[in-house]
Short mmCIF file of C-alpha atoms in Angstrom, two decimals:
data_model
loop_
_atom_site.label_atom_id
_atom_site.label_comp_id
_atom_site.label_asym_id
_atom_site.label_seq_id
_atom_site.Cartn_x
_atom_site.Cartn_y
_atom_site.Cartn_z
CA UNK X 1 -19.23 21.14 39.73
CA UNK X 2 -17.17 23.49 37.24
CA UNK X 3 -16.87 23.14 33.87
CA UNK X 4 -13.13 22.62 34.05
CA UNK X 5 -14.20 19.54 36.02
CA UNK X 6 -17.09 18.37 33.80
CA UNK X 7 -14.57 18.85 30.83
CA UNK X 8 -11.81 16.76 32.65
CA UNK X 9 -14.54 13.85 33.67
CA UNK X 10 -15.56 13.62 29.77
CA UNK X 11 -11.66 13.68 28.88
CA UNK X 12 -11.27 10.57 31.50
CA UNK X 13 -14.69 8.99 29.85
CA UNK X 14 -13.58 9.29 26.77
CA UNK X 15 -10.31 7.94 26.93
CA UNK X 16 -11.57 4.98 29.17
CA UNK X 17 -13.96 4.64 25.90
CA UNK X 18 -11.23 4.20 23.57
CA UNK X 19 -9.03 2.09 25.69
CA UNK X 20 -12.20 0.02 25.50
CA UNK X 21 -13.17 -0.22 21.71
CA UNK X 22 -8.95 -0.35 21.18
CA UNK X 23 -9.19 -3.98 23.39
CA UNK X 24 -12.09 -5.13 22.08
CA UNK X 25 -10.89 -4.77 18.74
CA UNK X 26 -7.25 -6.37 19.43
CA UNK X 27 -9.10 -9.46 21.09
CA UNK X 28 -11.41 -9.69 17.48
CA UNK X 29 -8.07 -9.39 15.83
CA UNK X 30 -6.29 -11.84 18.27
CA UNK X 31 -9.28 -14.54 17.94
CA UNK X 32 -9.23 -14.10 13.82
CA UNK X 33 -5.54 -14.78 13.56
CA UNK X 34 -5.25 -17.73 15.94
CA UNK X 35 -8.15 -19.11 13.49
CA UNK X 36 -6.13 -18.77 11.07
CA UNK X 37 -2.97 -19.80 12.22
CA UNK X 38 -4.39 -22.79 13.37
CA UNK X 39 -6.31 -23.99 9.86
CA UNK X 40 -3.42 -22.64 7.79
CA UNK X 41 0.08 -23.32 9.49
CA UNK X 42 0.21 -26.66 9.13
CA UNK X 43 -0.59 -26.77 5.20
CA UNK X 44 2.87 -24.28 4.65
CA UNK X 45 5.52 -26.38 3.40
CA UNK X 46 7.97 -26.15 0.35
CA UNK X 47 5.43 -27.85 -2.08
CA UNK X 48 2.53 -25.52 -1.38
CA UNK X 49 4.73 -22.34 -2.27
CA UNK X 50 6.39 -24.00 -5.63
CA UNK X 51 3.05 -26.03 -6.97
CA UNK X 52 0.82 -24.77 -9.83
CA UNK X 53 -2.79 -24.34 -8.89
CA UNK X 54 -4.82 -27.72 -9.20
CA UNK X 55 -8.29 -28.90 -8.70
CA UNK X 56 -7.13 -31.30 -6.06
CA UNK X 57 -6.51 -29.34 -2.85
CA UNK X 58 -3.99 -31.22 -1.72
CA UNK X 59 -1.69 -30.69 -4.90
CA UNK X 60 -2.68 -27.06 -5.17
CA UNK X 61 -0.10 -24.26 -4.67
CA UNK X 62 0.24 -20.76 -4.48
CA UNK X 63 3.32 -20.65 -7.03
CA UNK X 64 1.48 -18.14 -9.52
CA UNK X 65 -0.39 -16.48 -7.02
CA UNK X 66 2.91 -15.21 -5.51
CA UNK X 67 4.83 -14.88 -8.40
CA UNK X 68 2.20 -12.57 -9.88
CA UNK X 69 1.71 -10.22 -6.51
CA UNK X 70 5.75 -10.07 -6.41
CA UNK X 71 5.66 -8.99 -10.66
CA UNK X 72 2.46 -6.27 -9.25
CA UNK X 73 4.61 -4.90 -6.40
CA UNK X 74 7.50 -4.56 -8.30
CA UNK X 75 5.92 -2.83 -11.52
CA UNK X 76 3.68 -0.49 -8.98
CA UNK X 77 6.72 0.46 -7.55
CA UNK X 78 8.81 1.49 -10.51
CA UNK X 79 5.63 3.63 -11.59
CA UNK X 80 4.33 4.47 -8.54
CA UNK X 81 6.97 5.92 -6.45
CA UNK X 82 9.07 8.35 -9.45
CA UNK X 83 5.28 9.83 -10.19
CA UNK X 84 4.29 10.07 -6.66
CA UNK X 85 7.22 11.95 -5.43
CA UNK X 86 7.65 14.26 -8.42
CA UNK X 87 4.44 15.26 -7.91
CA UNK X 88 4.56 15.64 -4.37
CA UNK X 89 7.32 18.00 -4.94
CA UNK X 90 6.20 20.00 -7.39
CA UNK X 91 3.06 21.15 -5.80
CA UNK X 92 5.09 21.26 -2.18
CA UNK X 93 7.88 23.07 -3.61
CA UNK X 94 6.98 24.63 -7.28
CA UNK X 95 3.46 25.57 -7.18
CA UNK X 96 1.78 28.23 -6.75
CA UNK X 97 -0.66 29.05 -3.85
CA UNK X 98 -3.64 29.66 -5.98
CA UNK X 99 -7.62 28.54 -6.11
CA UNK X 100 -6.35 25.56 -9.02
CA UNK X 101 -3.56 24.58 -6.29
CA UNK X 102 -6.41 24.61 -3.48
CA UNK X 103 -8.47 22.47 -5.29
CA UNK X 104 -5.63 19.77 -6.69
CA UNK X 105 -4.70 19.51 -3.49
CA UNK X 106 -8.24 19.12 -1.70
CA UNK X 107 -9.23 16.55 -4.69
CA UNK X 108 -6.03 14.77 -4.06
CA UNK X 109 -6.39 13.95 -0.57
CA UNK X 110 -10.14 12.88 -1.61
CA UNK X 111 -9.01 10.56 -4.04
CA UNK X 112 -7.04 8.83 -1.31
CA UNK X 113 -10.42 7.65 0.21
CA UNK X 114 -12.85 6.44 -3.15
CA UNK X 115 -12.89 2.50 -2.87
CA UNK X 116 -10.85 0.54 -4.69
CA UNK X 117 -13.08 -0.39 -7.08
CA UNK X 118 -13.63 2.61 -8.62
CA UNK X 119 -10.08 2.17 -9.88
CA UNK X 120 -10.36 -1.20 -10.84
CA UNK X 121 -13.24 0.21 -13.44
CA UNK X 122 -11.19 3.23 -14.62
CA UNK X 123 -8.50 0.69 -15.11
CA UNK X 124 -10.84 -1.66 -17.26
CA UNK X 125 -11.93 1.59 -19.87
CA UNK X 126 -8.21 3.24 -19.92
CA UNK X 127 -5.53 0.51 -19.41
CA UNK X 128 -7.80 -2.60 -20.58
CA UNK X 129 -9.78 -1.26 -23.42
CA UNK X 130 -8.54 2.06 -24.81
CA UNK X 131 -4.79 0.99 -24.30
CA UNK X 132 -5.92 -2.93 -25.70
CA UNK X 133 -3.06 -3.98 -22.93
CA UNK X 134 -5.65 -6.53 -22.18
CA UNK X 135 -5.92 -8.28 -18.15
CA UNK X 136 -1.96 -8.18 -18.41
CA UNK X 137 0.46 -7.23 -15.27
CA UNK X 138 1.45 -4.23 -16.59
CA UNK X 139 -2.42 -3.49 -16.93
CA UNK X 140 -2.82 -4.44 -13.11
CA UNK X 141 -0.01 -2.46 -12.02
CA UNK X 142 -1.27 1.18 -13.47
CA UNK X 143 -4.27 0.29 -12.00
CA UNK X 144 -3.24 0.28 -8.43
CA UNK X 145 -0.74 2.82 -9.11
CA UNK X 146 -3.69 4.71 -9.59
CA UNK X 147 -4.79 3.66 -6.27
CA UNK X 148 -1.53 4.15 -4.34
CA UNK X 149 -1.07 7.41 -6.08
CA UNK X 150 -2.59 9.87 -3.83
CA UNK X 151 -1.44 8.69 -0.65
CA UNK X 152 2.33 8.52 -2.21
CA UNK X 153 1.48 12.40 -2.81
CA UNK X 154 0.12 12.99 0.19
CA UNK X 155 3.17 11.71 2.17
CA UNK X 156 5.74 13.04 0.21
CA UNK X 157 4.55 16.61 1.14
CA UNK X 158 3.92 15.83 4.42
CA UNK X 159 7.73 14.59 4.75
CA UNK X 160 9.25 17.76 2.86
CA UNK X 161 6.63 20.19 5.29
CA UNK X 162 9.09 18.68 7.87
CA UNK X 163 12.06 19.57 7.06
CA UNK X 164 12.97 22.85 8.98
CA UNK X 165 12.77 26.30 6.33
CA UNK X 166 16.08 26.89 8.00
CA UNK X 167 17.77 23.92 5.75
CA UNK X 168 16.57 25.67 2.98
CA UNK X 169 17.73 29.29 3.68
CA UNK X 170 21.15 28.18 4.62
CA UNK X 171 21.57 26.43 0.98
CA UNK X 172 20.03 29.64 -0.42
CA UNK X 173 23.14 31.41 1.18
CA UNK X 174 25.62 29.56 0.06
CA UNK X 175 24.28 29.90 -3.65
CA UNK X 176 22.55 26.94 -4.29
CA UNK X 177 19.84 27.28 -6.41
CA UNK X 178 16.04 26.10 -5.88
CA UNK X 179 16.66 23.01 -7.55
CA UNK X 180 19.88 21.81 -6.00
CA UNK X 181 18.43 22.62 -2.70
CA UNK X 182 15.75 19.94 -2.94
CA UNK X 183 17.71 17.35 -4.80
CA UNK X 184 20.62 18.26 -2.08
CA UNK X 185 19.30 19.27 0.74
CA UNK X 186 15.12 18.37 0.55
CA UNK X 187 14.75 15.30 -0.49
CA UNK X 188 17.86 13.36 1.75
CA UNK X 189 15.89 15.11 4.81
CA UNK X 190 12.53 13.87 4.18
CA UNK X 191 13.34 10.76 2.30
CA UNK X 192 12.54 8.75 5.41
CA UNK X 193 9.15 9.76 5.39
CA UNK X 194 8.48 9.39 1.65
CA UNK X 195 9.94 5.83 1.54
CA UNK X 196 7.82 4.72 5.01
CA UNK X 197 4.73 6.44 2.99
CA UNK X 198 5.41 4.61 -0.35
CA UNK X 199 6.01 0.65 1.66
CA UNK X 200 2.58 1.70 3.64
CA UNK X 201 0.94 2.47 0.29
CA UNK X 202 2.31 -0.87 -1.80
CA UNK X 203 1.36 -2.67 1.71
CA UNK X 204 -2.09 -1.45 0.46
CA UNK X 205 -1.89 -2.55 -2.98
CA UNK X 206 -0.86 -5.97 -2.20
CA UNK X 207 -4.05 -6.75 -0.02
CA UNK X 208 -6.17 -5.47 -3.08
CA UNK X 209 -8.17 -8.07 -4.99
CA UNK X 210 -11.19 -6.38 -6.71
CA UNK X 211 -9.53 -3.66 -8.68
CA UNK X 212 -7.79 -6.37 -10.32
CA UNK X 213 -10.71 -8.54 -11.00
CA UNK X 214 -12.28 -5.84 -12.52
CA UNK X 215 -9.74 -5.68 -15.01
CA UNK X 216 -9.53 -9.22 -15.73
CA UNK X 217 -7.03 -10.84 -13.70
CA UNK X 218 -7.85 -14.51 -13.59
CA UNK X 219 -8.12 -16.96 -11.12
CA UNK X 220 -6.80 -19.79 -12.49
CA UNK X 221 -3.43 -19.35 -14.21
CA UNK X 222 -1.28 -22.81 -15.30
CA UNK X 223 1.64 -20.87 -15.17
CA UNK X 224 4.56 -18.19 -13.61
CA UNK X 225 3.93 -14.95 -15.54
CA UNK X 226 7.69 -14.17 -17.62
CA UNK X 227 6.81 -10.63 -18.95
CA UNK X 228 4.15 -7.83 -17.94
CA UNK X 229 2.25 -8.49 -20.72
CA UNK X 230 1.35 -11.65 -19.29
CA UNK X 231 -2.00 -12.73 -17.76
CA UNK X 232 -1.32 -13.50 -13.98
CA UNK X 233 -3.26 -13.67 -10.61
CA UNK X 234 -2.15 -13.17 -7.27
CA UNK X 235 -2.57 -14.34 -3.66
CA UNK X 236 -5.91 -12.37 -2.74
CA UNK X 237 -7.77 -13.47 -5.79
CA UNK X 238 -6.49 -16.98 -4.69
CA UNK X 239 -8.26 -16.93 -1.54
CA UNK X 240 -10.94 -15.56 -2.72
CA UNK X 241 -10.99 -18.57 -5.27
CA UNK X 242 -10.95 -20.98 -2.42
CA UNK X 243 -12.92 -19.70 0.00
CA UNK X 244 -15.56 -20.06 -2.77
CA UNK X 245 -15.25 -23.27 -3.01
CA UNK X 246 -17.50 -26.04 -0.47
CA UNK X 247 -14.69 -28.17 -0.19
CA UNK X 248 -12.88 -28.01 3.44
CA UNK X 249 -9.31 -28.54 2.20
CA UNK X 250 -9.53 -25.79 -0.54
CA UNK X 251 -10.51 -23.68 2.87
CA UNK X 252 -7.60 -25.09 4.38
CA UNK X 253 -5.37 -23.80 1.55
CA UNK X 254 -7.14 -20.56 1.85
CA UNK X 255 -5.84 -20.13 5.04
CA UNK X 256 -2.43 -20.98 4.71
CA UNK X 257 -2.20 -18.67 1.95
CA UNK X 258 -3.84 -15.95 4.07
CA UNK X 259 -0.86 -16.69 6.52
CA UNK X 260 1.68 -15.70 3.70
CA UNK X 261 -0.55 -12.53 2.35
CA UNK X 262 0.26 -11.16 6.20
CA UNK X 263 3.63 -11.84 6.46
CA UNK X 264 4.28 -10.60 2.99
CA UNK X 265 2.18 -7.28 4.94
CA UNK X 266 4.16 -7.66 8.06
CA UNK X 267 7.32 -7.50 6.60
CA UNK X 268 6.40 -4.48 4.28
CA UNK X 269 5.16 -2.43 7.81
CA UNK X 270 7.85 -3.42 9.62
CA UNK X 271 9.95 -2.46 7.08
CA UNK X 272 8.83 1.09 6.81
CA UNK X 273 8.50 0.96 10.51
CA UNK X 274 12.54 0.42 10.46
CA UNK X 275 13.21 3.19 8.03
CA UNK X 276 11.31 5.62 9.99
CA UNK X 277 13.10 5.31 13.45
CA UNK X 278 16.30 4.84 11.49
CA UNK X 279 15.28 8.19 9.76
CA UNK X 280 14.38 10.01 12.96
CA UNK X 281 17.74 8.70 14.79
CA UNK X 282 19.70 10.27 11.58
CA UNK X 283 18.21 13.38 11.25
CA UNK X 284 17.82 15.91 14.06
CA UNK X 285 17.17 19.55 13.78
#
């Protein structure tokens, strides 16, 4: 036997291999979301989305729990997304090739990986304590912007490595400056790619519970947050609240809200899932 044919036999093995973990990891998936569906579905109705929390399962809602994640996506986003990109940009378009450049860039594609609650306690001294903005929304929403911040980078010069030098030299040529080029020319190219990046990054922030408790976020709150100075919770620090309890209904509820948590998920993927194609179908080189 050759080694071109012992190389192609470990190809084959390893792809059969992978096919193999891929299916038993879509059947784990499959039997986890049936579970759920089938505890949860039933509990989803108009009252559980609009009722307060209560310590009677079957008059407890997920009213503040949703309101609150829908106040922390929103606020990530404004902060999130303007930082992300600028900075993206600027070391993409503006900075230098140098050792500090080298290492921003190999720290920032780190940071994308330390666990979430590393954030959570950075959030606590800065935001929290040093700020005194206390366990409010707009406390929770630095925090994971934080969080989302690196991959936001990350994609965002990923997207403008895409778009073809050629773009660029033709604006050149027709006396554009550097500036006008990217705000022109750039950022309409890649802007597909940043926005799919940013949805998959908030998609992360929404499933994100112990960041937040680490700061404070309660979970227990009477009432629908009205400002982001408020005190708030939100939907995975309800489950987690339920699933701690012993009492089968409160797991019940759990369930049913895990059944929103994904399609509030789903939508956000499919979303950026959308834009992409749409993106790819607009834009050819």
């Amino acid at each position: 036997m050759t080694n071109s044919d012992l190389n192609r036999y470990k190809d084959k093995a390893f792809q059969v291999f992978g096919i193999f973990c891929t299916f038993i990891g879509l059947v784990v998936l499959a039997i986890f979301l049936i579970g759920i569906l089938i505890d949860g579905l039933g509990r989803i109705d108009w009252d559980f989305l609009v009722s307060l929390p209560s310590r009677r399962a079957s008059r407890a809602g997920i009213l503040t729990a949703w309101a609150g994640t829908l106040w922390i996506l929103v606020l990530t986003t404004i902060i999130a997304f303007p930082l992300g990109v600028a900075a993206g940009v600027y070391l993409e378009e503006y900075a230098r090739k140098t050792k500090l450049a080298n290492f921003l860039e190999i720290n920032i594609a780190n940071l994308a990986g330390v666990p979430s609650i590393i954030y959570g306690l950075l959030g606590l001294e800065i935001f929290v304590r040093q700020m005194k903005l206390g366990p409010s929304l707009l406390a929770g929403a630095l925090t994971l912007s934080l969080l989302i911040l690196p991959i936001v980078i990350v994609t965002t010069r990923e997207a403008i490595k895409a778009v073809p030098r050629s773009i660029r030299e033709a604006s050149f040529a027709l006396g554009a400056s550097k500036w006008q080029t990217i705000w022109n020319q750039v950022l309409p190219a890649s802007f597909g790619g940043i926005l799919t990046g940013v949805i998959l990054a908030l998609s992360r922030a929404v499933g994100e519970a112990a960041p937040l408790i680490v700061i404070g976020a309660l979970a227990y709150v009477p009432f629908t947050p009205s400002s982001p100075l408020d005190e708030f919770t939100v939907l995975p620090i309800q489950i987690f609240n339920w699933t701690s309890r012993p009492q089968a209904a409160f797991l019940t509820n759990a369930a049913a809200a895990i059944i929103v948590l994904l399609l509030i998920t789903f939508l956000l993927n499919g979303i950026a899932v959308y834009l992409r194609n749409r993106q790819q179908k607009k834009v050819k080189w």
